[in-house]
Amino acid sequence: MQTRRDSRRVPSAAAIGCLAALGFAGEVRSQEDTREIRVAVMQHDVLHPGSDDREGGANLEMALLSRPITVLDAVGRPRAYISGSLNSDGDTNFASVGLSWRRAVSDRVSGEFQFGYAVHDGVLDTDDPVEARSRLLLGSRDLFRSALGLNWEVSRDVSIGVQWVHLSHGQVLGDGRNQGIDTAGLVMTYRFR
């Protein structure tokens, strides 16, 4: 049975994603012809911080981003990405692919929106009341992944930033349970030619 809180989470995440996509589809930051590698340390399950009744630990994430995709000029020249995330407590790990849009806020600061597809090794649903209280019940092996970030250019090739990531099936890729996962943390990016 889906809780009231769970049912509100999907529309709000979808609304944030749509607004971000509209904002980033317009005037996109001019990007050099580079690829990127990213390393991030994220707090896992930020909606239940310090709680003993949900998943915890930190996630170590790595991602590779392509050069801007010129054939997608009409939608802001996004970059393709592939990423993986490992949880330090042995809870839910995931891998994802998708597109990433960036827009300049100033000369050194940029905002970013990502949207893609993820698979995970977490719990889908359970009849075990202990497991139901200690794990996020995701309802589907297939999830959408959306992310918002803010980056600061340290140099031409390095940036640091913060990022929030939400994973959920949105009642589209699955049905039933949909507690989703939210992570937030620090990201370091290195650009290479």
mmCIF file with all atom_site columns, C-alpha atoms in Angstrom:
data_model
loop_
_atom_site.group_PDB
_atom_site.id
_atom_site.type_symbol
_atom_site.label_atom_id
_atom_site.label_alt_id
_atom_site.label_comp_id
_atom_site.label_asym_id
_atom_site.label_entity_id
_atom_site.label_seq_id
_atom_site.pdbx_PDB_ins_code
_atom_site.Cartn_x
_atom_site.Cartn_y
_atom_site.Cartn_z
_atom_site.occupancy
_atom_site.B_iso_or_equiv
_atom_site.pdbx_formal_charge
_atom_site.auth_seq_id
_atom_site.auth_comp_id
_atom_site.auth_asym_id
_atom_site.auth_atom_id
_atom_site.pdbx_PDB_model_num
ATOM 1   C CA . MET A 1 1   ? 0.000  0.000  0.000   1.00 0.00 ? 1   MET A CA 1
ATOM 2   C CA . GLN A 1 2   ? 1.384  3.362  -0.956  1.00 0.00 ? 2   GLN A CA 1
ATOM 3   C CA . THR A 1 3   ? 1.516  5.940  1.805   1.00 0.00 ? 3   THR A CA 1
ATOM 4   C CA . ARG A 1 4   ? 0.251  9.473  1.439   1.00 0.00 ? 4   ARG A CA 1
ATOM 5   C CA . ARG A 1 5   ? 3.815  10.776 1.651   1.00 0.00 ? 5   ARG A CA 1
ATOM 6   C CA . ASP A 1 6   ? 4.947  8.452  -1.171  1.00 0.00 ? 6   ASP A CA 1
ATOM 7   C CA . SER A 1 7   ? 2.152  9.575  -3.483  1.00 0.00 ? 7   SER A CA 1
ATOM 8   C CA . ARG A 1 8   ? 3.061  13.255 -3.005  1.00 0.00 ? 8   ARG A CA 1
ATOM 9   C CA . ARG A 1 9   ? 6.731  12.586 -3.697  1.00 0.00 ? 9   ARG A CA 1
ATOM 10  C CA . VAL A 1 10  ? 6.260  11.477 -7.328  1.00 0.00 ? 10  VAL A CA 1
ATOM 11  C CA . PRO A 1 11  ? 4.340  14.556 -8.570  1.00 0.00 ? 11  PRO A CA 1
ATOM 12  C CA . SER A 1 12  ? 6.749  16.938 -6.814  1.00 0.00 ? 12  SER A CA 1
ATOM 13  C CA . ALA A 1 13  ? 9.801  15.184 -8.294  1.00 0.00 ? 13  ALA A CA 1
ATOM 14  C CA . ALA A 1 14  ? 8.154  15.194 -11.726 1.00 0.00 ? 14  ALA A CA 1
ATOM 15  C CA . ALA A 1 15  ? 7.330  18.904 -11.405 1.00 0.00 ? 15  ALA A CA 1
ATOM 16  C CA . ILE A 1 16  ? 10.906 19.752 -10.419 1.00 0.00 ? 16  ILE A CA 1
ATOM 17  C CA . GLY A 1 17  ? 12.204 17.708 -13.344 1.00 0.00 ? 17  GLY A CA 1
ATOM 18  C CA . CYS A 1 18  ? 9.900  19.382 -15.868 1.00 0.00 ? 18  CYS A CA 1
ATOM 19  C CA . LEU A 1 19  ? 10.705 22.897 -14.647 1.00 0.00 ? 19  LEU A CA 1
ATOM 20  C CA . ALA A 1 20  ? 14.419 22.186 -14.674 1.00 0.00 ? 20  ALA A CA 1
ATOM 21  C CA . ALA A 1 21  ? 14.251 20.708 -18.176 1.00 0.00 ? 21  ALA A CA 1
ATOM 22  C CA . LEU A 1 22  ? 12.413 23.780 -19.477 1.00 0.00 ? 22  LEU A CA 1
ATOM 23  C CA . GLY A 1 23  ? 14.959 26.105 -17.889 1.00 0.00 ? 23  GLY A CA 1
ATOM 24  C CA . PHE A 1 24  ? 17.937 24.185 -19.211 1.00 0.00 ? 24  PHE A CA 1
ATOM 25  C CA . ALA A 1 25  ? 16.572 23.547 -22.707 1.00 0.00 ? 25  ALA A CA 1
ATOM 26  C CA . GLY A 1 26  ? 16.933 27.223 -23.596 1.00 0.00 ? 26  GLY A CA 1
ATOM 27  C CA . GLU A 1 27  ? 20.142 29.187 -23.305 1.00 0.00 ? 27  GLU A CA 1
ATOM 28  C CA . VAL A 1 28  ? 22.797 26.612 -22.489 1.00 0.00 ? 28  VAL A CA 1
ATOM 29  C CA . ARG A 1 29  ? 26.313 27.406 -21.412 1.00 0.00 ? 29  ARG A CA 1
ATOM 30  C CA . SER A 1 30  ? 28.882 27.297 -24.158 1.00 0.00 ? 30  SER A CA 1
ATOM 31  C CA . GLN A 1 31  ? 30.915 24.143 -23.454 1.00 0.00 ? 31  GLN A CA 1
ATOM 32  C CA . GLU A 1 32  ? 34.366 23.216 -24.644 1.00 0.00 ? 32  GLU A CA 1
ATOM 33  C CA . ASP A 1 33  ? 34.703 20.054 -26.672 1.00 0.00 ? 33  ASP A CA 1
ATOM 34  C CA . THR A 1 34  ? 35.718 17.952 -23.666 1.00 0.00 ? 34  THR A CA 1
ATOM 35  C CA . ARG A 1 35  ? 34.684 14.791 -21.913 1.00 0.00 ? 35  ARG A CA 1
ATOM 36  C CA . GLU A 1 36  ? 34.385 14.619 -18.134 1.00 0.00 ? 36  GLU A CA 1
ATOM 37  C CA . ILE A 1 37  ? 35.004 12.183 -15.328 1.00 0.00 ? 37  ILE A CA 1
ATOM 38  C CA . ARG A 1 38  ? 33.305 12.810 -11.993 1.00 0.00 ? 38  ARG A CA 1
ATOM 39  C CA . VAL A 1 39  ? 33.724 11.473 -8.500  1.00 0.00 ? 39  VAL A CA 1
ATOM 40  C CA . ALA A 1 40  ? 31.121 12.215 -5.835  1.00 0.00 ? 40  ALA A CA 1
ATOM 41  C CA . VAL A 1 41  ? 30.582 11.427 -2.177  1.00 0.00 ? 41  VAL A CA 1
ATOM 42  C CA . MET A 1 42  ? 26.859 11.485 -1.437  1.00 0.00 ? 42  MET A CA 1
ATOM 43  C CA . GLN A 1 43  ? 24.788 11.030 1.718   1.00 0.00 ? 43  GLN A CA 1
ATOM 44  C CA . HIS A 1 44  ? 22.425 8.107  1.020   1.00 0.00 ? 44  HIS A CA 1
ATOM 45  C CA . ASP A 1 45  ? 18.690 8.447  1.732   1.00 0.00 ? 45  ASP A CA 1
ATOM 46  C CA . VAL A 1 46  ? 18.752 12.120 2.767   1.00 0.00 ? 46  VAL A CA 1
ATOM 47  C CA . LEU A 1 47  ? 15.016 12.131 3.514   1.00 0.00 ? 47  LEU A CA 1
ATOM 48  C CA . HIS A 1 48  ? 15.672 10.028 6.626   1.00 0.00 ? 48  HIS A CA 1
ATOM 49  C CA . PRO A 1 49  ? 19.004 11.457 7.976   1.00 0.00 ? 49  PRO A CA 1
ATOM 50  C CA . GLY A 1 50  ? 20.331 9.858  11.150  1.00 0.00 ? 50  GLY A CA 1
ATOM 51  C CA . SER A 1 51  ? 17.367 7.517  11.284  1.00 0.00 ? 51  SER A CA 1
ATOM 52  C CA . ASP A 1 52  ? 17.886 3.916  12.327  1.00 0.00 ? 52  ASP A CA 1
ATOM 53  C CA . ASP A 1 53  ? 14.837 2.774  10.388  1.00 0.00 ? 53  ASP A CA 1
ATOM 54  C CA . ARG A 1 54  ? 15.978 3.378  6.797   1.00 0.00 ? 54  ARG A CA 1
ATOM 55  C CA . GLU A 1 55  ? 19.050 2.953  4.626   1.00 0.00 ? 55  GLU A CA 1
ATOM 56  C CA . GLY A 1 56  ? 22.172 4.874  5.549   1.00 0.00 ? 56  GLY A CA 1
ATOM 57  C CA . GLY A 1 57  ? 25.814 5.327  4.799   1.00 0.00 ? 57  GLY A CA 1
ATOM 58  C CA . ALA A 1 58  ? 27.507 7.234  2.038   1.00 0.00 ? 58  ALA A CA 1
ATOM 59  C CA . ASN A 1 59  ? 27.528 6.566  -1.683  1.00 0.00 ? 59  ASN A CA 1
ATOM 60  C CA . LEU A 1 60  ? 30.707 6.737  -3.728  1.00 0.00 ? 60  LEU A CA 1
ATOM 61  C CA . GLU A 1 61  ? 29.686 7.684  -7.251  1.00 0.00 ? 61  GLU A CA 1
ATOM 62  C CA . MET A 1 62  ? 31.679 7.783  -10.472 1.00 0.00 ? 62  MET A CA 1
ATOM 63  C CA . ALA A 1 63  ? 30.443 9.091  -13.799 1.00 0.00 ? 63  ALA A CA 1
ATOM 64  C CA . LEU A 1 64  ? 31.718 9.582  -17.326 1.00 0.00 ? 64  LEU A CA 1
ATOM 65  C CA . LEU A 1 65  ? 30.191 12.329 -19.466 1.00 0.00 ? 65  LEU A CA 1
ATOM 66  C CA . SER A 1 66  ? 30.545 12.594 -23.244 1.00 0.00 ? 66  SER A CA 1
ATOM 67  C CA . ARG A 1 67  ? 31.314 15.667 -25.263 1.00 0.00 ? 67  ARG A CA 1
ATOM 68  C CA . PRO A 1 68  ? 28.235 17.822 -25.924 1.00 0.00 ? 68  PRO A CA 1
ATOM 69  C CA . ILE A 1 69  ? 26.006 16.047 -28.455 1.00 0.00 ? 69  ILE A CA 1
ATOM 70  C CA . THR A 1 70  ? 25.822 18.426 -31.424 1.00 0.00 ? 70  THR A CA 1
ATOM 71  C CA . VAL A 1 71  ? 22.895 16.648 -33.111 1.00 0.00 ? 71  VAL A CA 1
ATOM 72  C CA . LEU A 1 72  ? 20.828 17.597 -30.054 1.00 0.00 ? 72  LEU A CA 1
ATOM 73  C CA . ASP A 1 73  ? 21.386 21.369 -30.504 1.00 0.00 ? 73  ASP A CA 1
ATOM 74  C CA . ALA A 1 74  ? 17.618 21.935 -30.515 1.00 0.00 ? 74  ALA A CA 1
ATOM 75  C CA . VAL A 1 75  ? 17.407 20.710 -26.914 1.00 0.00 ? 75  VAL A CA 1
ATOM 76  C CA . GLY A 1 76  ? 20.527 22.423 -25.572 1.00 0.00 ? 76  GLY A CA 1
ATOM 77  C CA . ARG A 1 77  ? 23.428 20.111 -26.601 1.00 0.00 ? 77  ARG A CA 1
ATOM 78  C CA . PRO A 1 78  ? 23.271 17.772 -23.600 1.00 0.00 ? 78  PRO A CA 1
ATOM 79  C CA . ARG A 1 79  ? 26.063 15.366 -22.731 1.00 0.00 ? 79  ARG A CA 1
ATOM 80  C CA . ALA A 1 80  ? 25.416 11.634 -22.398 1.00 0.00 ? 80  ALA A CA 1
ATOM 81  C CA . TYR A 1 81  ? 26.446 10.122 -19.064 1.00 0.00 ? 81  TYR A CA 1
ATOM 82  C CA . ILE A 1 82  ? 27.001 6.716  -17.521 1.00 0.00 ? 82  ILE A CA 1
ATOM 83  C CA . SER A 1 83  ? 27.369 6.432  -13.749 1.00 0.00 ? 83  SER A CA 1
ATOM 84  C CA . GLY A 1 84  ? 27.598 3.982  -10.892 1.00 0.00 ? 84  GLY A CA 1
ATOM 85  C CA . SER A 1 85  ? 26.969 4.407  -7.172  1.00 0.00 ? 85  SER A CA 1
ATOM 86  C CA . LEU A 1 86  ? 28.137 2.085  -4.367  1.00 0.00 ? 86  LEU A CA 1
ATOM 87  C CA . ASN A 1 87  ? 26.693 2.331  -0.852  1.00 0.00 ? 87  ASN A CA 1
ATOM 88  C CA . SER A 1 88  ? 29.146 2.071  2.074   1.00 0.00 ? 88  SER A CA 1
ATOM 89  C CA . ASP A 1 89  ? 26.625 0.249  4.307   1.00 0.00 ? 89  ASP A CA 1
ATOM 90  C CA . GLY A 1 90  ? 25.772 -2.446 1.764   1.00 0.00 ? 90  GLY A CA 1
ATOM 91  C CA . ASP A 1 91  ? 22.353 -0.939 1.092   1.00 0.00 ? 91  ASP A CA 1
ATOM 92  C CA . THR A 1 92  ? 21.078 -0.004 -2.377  1.00 0.00 ? 92  THR A CA 1
ATOM 93  C CA . ASN A 1 93  ? 23.648 0.427  -5.178  1.00 0.00 ? 93  ASN A CA 1
ATOM 94  C CA . PHE A 1 94  ? 22.706 1.644  -8.651  1.00 0.00 ? 94  PHE A CA 1
ATOM 95  C CA . ALA A 1 95  ? 23.966 2.315  -12.175 1.00 0.00 ? 95  ALA A CA 1
ATOM 96  C CA . SER A 1 96  ? 22.488 4.801  -14.626 1.00 0.00 ? 96  SER A CA 1
ATOM 97  C CA . VAL A 1 97  ? 22.652 6.304  -18.116 1.00 0.00 ? 97  VAL A CA 1
ATOM 98  C CA . GLY A 1 98  ? 21.097 9.515  -19.364 1.00 0.00 ? 98  GLY A CA 1
ATOM 99  C CA . LEU A 1 99  ? 21.562 13.096 -20.520 1.00 0.00 ? 99  LEU A CA 1
ATOM 100 C CA . SER A 1 100 ? 23.031 16.104 -18.708 1.00 0.00 ? 100 SER A CA 1
ATOM 101 C CA . TRP A 1 101 ? 22.350 19.798 -19.428 1.00 0.00 ? 101 TRP A CA 1
ATOM 102 C CA . ARG A 1 102 ? 24.420 22.680 -18.049 1.00 0.00 ? 102 ARG A CA 1
ATOM 103 C CA . ARG A 1 103 ? 23.703 26.421 -17.957 1.00 0.00 ? 103 ARG A CA 1
ATOM 104 C CA . ALA A 1 104 ? 25.970 29.262 -16.823 1.00 0.00 ? 104 ALA A CA 1
ATOM 105 C CA . VAL A 1 105 ? 24.923 31.268 -13.790 1.00 0.00 ? 105 VAL A CA 1
ATOM 106 C CA . SER A 1 106 ? 28.116 33.389 -13.917 1.00 0.00 ? 106 SER A CA 1
ATOM 107 C CA . ASP A 1 107 ? 31.635 33.105 -15.365 1.00 0.00 ? 107 ASP A CA 1
ATOM 108 C CA . ARG A 1 108 ? 32.597 30.418 -12.831 1.00 0.00 ? 108 ARG A CA 1
ATOM 109 C CA . VAL A 1 109 ? 29.263 29.015 -11.634 1.00 0.00 ? 109 VAL A CA 1
ATOM 110 C CA . SER A 1 110 ? 26.906 26.753 -13.570 1.00 0.00 ? 110 SER A CA 1
ATOM 111 C CA . GLY A 1 111 ? 23.717 24.882 -12.822 1.00 0.00 ? 111 GLY A CA 1
ATOM 112 C CA . GLU A 1 112 ? 23.033 21.396 -14.115 1.00 0.00 ? 112 GLU A CA 1
ATOM 113 C CA . PHE A 1 113 ? 20.058 19.102 -14.715 1.00 0.00 ? 113 PHE A CA 1
ATOM 114 C CA . GLN A 1 114 ? 20.310 15.383 -15.496 1.00 0.00 ? 114 GLN A CA 1
ATOM 115 C CA . PHE A 1 115 ? 17.637 12.901 -16.474 1.00 0.00 ? 115 PHE A CA 1
ATOM 116 C CA . GLY A 1 116 ? 18.063 9.210  -17.195 1.00 0.00 ? 116 GLY A CA 1
ATOM 117 C CA . TYR A 1 117 ? 17.387 5.552  -16.475 1.00 0.00 ? 117 TYR A CA 1
ATOM 118 C CA . ALA A 1 118 ? 18.797 3.556  -13.540 1.00 0.00 ? 118 ALA A CA 1
ATOM 119 C CA . VAL A 1 119 ? 18.856 -0.049 -12.336 1.00 0.00 ? 119 VAL A CA 1
ATOM 120 C CA . HIS A 1 120 ? 19.540 -1.020 -8.720  1.00 0.00 ? 120 HIS A CA 1
ATOM 121 C CA . ASP A 1 121 ? 20.124 -3.995 -6.418  1.00 0.00 ? 121 ASP A CA 1
ATOM 122 C CA . GLY A 1 122 ? 17.820 -2.792 -3.621  1.00 0.00 ? 122 GLY A CA 1
ATOM 123 C CA . VAL A 1 123 ? 14.606 -4.234 -2.207  1.00 0.00 ? 123 VAL A CA 1
ATOM 124 C CA . LEU A 1 124 ? 11.492 -4.059 -4.382  1.00 0.00 ? 124 LEU A CA 1
ATOM 125 C CA . ASP A 1 125 ? 8.908  -5.054 -1.766  1.00 0.00 ? 125 ASP A CA 1
ATOM 126 C CA . THR A 1 126 ? 8.756  -7.344 1.255   1.00 0.00 ? 126 THR A CA 1
ATOM 127 C CA . ASP A 1 127 ? 6.363  -9.018 3.660   1.00 0.00 ? 127 ASP A CA 1
ATOM 128 C CA . ASP A 1 128 ? 9.040  -8.977 6.397   1.00 0.00 ? 128 ASP A CA 1
ATOM 129 C CA . PRO A 1 129 ? 8.148  -6.097 8.785   1.00 0.00 ? 129 PRO A CA 1
ATOM 130 C CA . VAL A 1 130 ? 11.772 -5.706 9.955   1.00 0.00 ? 130 VAL A CA 1
ATOM 131 C CA . GLU A 1 131 ? 13.073 -5.405 6.396   1.00 0.00 ? 131 GLU A CA 1
ATOM 132 C CA . ALA A 1 132 ? 10.192 -3.069 5.516   1.00 0.00 ? 132 ALA A CA 1
ATOM 133 C CA . ARG A 1 133 ? 11.359 -0.684 8.283   1.00 0.00 ? 133 ARG A CA 1
ATOM 134 C CA . SER A 1 134 ? 15.083 -0.954 7.531   1.00 0.00 ? 134 SER A CA 1
ATOM 135 C CA . ARG A 1 135 ? 15.180 -0.752 3.725   1.00 0.00 ? 135 ARG A CA 1
ATOM 136 C CA . LEU A 1 136 ? 13.705 1.483  1.054   1.00 0.00 ? 136 LEU A CA 1
ATOM 137 C CA . LEU A 1 137 ? 11.058 -0.417 -0.925  1.00 0.00 ? 137 LEU A CA 1
ATOM 138 C CA . LEU A 1 138 ? 11.503 0.662  -4.535  1.00 0.00 ? 138 LEU A CA 1
ATOM 139 C CA . GLY A 1 139 ? 8.809  -1.395 -6.299  1.00 0.00 ? 139 GLY A CA 1
ATOM 140 C CA . SER A 1 140 ? 10.684 -1.815 -9.574  1.00 0.00 ? 140 SER A CA 1
ATOM 141 C CA . ARG A 1 141 ? 14.208 -2.762 -10.652 1.00 0.00 ? 141 ARG A CA 1
ATOM 142 C CA . ASP A 1 142 ? 13.961 0.023  -13.287 1.00 0.00 ? 142 ASP A CA 1
ATOM 143 C CA . LEU A 1 143 ? 13.968 3.631  -12.061 1.00 0.00 ? 143 LEU A CA 1
ATOM 144 C CA . PHE A 1 144 ? 14.131 7.144  -13.438 1.00 0.00 ? 144 PHE A CA 1
ATOM 145 C CA . ARG A 1 145 ? 17.132 9.189  -12.244 1.00 0.00 ? 145 ARG A CA 1
ATOM 146 C CA . SER A 1 146 ? 16.931 12.975 -12.041 1.00 0.00 ? 146 SER A CA 1
ATOM 147 C CA . ALA A 1 147 ? 19.582 15.276 -10.605 1.00 0.00 ? 147 ALA A CA 1
ATOM 148 C CA . LEU A 1 148 ? 20.107 18.972 -9.938  1.00 0.00 ? 148 LEU A CA 1
ATOM 149 C CA . GLY A 1 149 ? 23.545 20.435 -9.308  1.00 0.00 ? 149 GLY A CA 1
ATOM 150 C CA . LEU A 1 150 ? 25.537 23.628 -8.855  1.00 0.00 ? 150 LEU A CA 1
ATOM 151 C CA . ASN A 1 151 ? 29.192 23.683 -9.980  1.00 0.00 ? 151 ASN A CA 1
ATOM 152 C CA . TRP A 1 152 ? 32.073 26.104 -9.398  1.00 0.00 ? 152 TRP A CA 1
ATOM 153 C CA . GLU A 1 153 ? 34.941 26.214 -11.920 1.00 0.00 ? 153 GLU A CA 1
ATOM 154 C CA . VAL A 1 154 ? 38.203 25.948 -9.958  1.00 0.00 ? 154 VAL A CA 1
ATOM 155 C CA . SER A 1 155 ? 40.244 25.957 -13.188 1.00 0.00 ? 155 SER A CA 1
ATOM 156 C CA . ARG A 1 156 ? 39.783 25.265 -16.884 1.00 0.00 ? 156 ARG A CA 1
ATOM 157 C CA . ASP A 1 157 ? 39.819 21.505 -16.249 1.00 0.00 ? 157 ASP A CA 1
ATOM 158 C CA . VAL A 1 158 ? 38.487 21.124 -12.685 1.00 0.00 ? 158 VAL A CA 1
ATOM 159 C CA . SER A 1 159 ? 35.219 22.022 -10.981 1.00 0.00 ? 159 SER A CA 1
ATOM 160 C CA . ILE A 1 160 ? 33.651 21.204 -7.634  1.00 0.00 ? 160 ILE A CA 1
ATOM 161 C CA . GLY A 1 161 ? 29.998 21.277 -6.796  1.00 0.00 ? 161 GLY A CA 1
ATOM 162 C CA . VAL A 1 162 ? 26.971 20.001 -4.947  1.00 0.00 ? 162 VAL A CA 1
ATOM 163 C CA . GLN A 1 163 ? 24.340 17.663 -6.344  1.00 0.00 ? 163 GLN A CA 1
ATOM 164 C CA . TRP A 1 164 ? 20.955 16.232 -5.357  1.00 0.00 ? 164 TRP A CA 1
ATOM 165 C CA . VAL A 1 165 ? 19.848 12.972 -7.014  1.00 0.00 ? 165 VAL A CA 1
ATOM 166 C CA . HIS A 1 166 ? 16.379 11.385 -6.932  1.00 0.00 ? 166 HIS A CA 1
ATOM 167 C CA . LEU A 1 167 ? 15.583 7.852  -8.126  1.00 0.00 ? 167 LEU A CA 1
ATOM 168 C CA . SER A 1 168 ? 11.993 6.637  -8.491  1.00 0.00 ? 168 SER A CA 1
ATOM 169 C CA . HIS A 1 169 ? 9.864  4.585  -10.865 1.00 0.00 ? 169 HIS A CA 1
ATOM 170 C CA . GLY A 1 170 ? 7.207  7.311  -10.841 1.00 0.00 ? 170 GLY A CA 1
ATOM 171 C CA . GLN A 1 171 ? 4.402  4.749  -11.270 1.00 0.00 ? 171 GLN A CA 1
ATOM 172 C CA . VAL A 1 172 ? 5.547  4.615  -14.933 1.00 0.00 ? 172 VAL A CA 1
ATOM 173 C CA . LEU A 1 173 ? 8.372  2.059  -14.874 1.00 0.00 ? 173 LEU A CA 1
ATOM 174 C CA . GLY A 1 174 ? 6.621  0.083  -12.140 1.00 0.00 ? 174 GLY A CA 1
ATOM 175 C CA . ASP A 1 175 ? 3.658  0.116  -9.804  1.00 0.00 ? 175 ASP A CA 1
ATOM 176 C CA . GLY A 1 176 ? 3.011  -0.396 -6.121  1.00 0.00 ? 176 GLY A CA 1
ATOM 177 C CA . ARG A 1 177 ? 5.787  0.538  -3.706  1.00 0.00 ? 177 ARG A CA 1
ATOM 178 C CA . ASN A 1 178 ? 7.709  3.659  -4.658  1.00 0.00 ? 178 ASN A CA 1
ATOM 179 C CA . GLN A 1 179 ? 9.650  5.059  -1.732  1.00 0.00 ? 179 GLN A CA 1
ATOM 180 C CA . GLY A 1 180 ? 12.451 6.252  -4.024  1.00 0.00 ? 180 GLY A CA 1
ATOM 181 C CA . ILE A 1 181 ? 15.993 7.190  -3.047  1.00 0.00 ? 181 ILE A CA 1
ATOM 182 C CA . ASP A 1 182 ? 17.352 10.695 -2.566  1.00 0.00 ? 182 ASP A CA 1
ATOM 183 C CA . THR A 1 183 ? 21.094 11.349 -2.258  1.00 0.00 ? 183 THR A CA 1
ATOM 184 C CA . ALA A 1 184 ? 22.975 14.637 -1.896  1.00 0.00 ? 184 ALA A CA 1
ATOM 185 C CA . GLY A 1 185 ? 26.632 15.505 -1.686  1.00 0.00 ? 185 GLY A CA 1
ATOM 186 C CA . LEU A 1 186 ? 29.851 16.863 -3.149  1.00 0.00 ? 186 LEU A CA 1
ATOM 187 C CA . VAL A 1 187 ? 31.061 16.334 -6.711  1.00 0.00 ? 187 VAL A CA 1
ATOM 188 C CA . MET A 1 188 ? 34.492 16.857 -8.288  1.00 0.00 ? 188 MET A CA 1
ATOM 189 C CA . THR A 1 189 ? 34.754 17.025 -12.084 1.00 0.00 ? 189 THR A CA 1
ATOM 190 C CA . TYR A 1 190 ? 37.850 16.688 -14.255 1.00 0.00 ? 190 TYR A CA 1
ATOM 191 C CA . ARG A 1 191 ? 37.670 17.566 -17.961 1.00 0.00 ? 191 ARG A CA 1
ATOM 192 C CA . PHE A 1 192 ? 39.876 15.888 -20.535 1.00 0.00 ? 192 PHE A CA 1
ATOM 193 C CA . ARG A 1 193 ? 40.291 16.299 -24.273 1.00 0.00 ? 193 ARG A CA 1
#
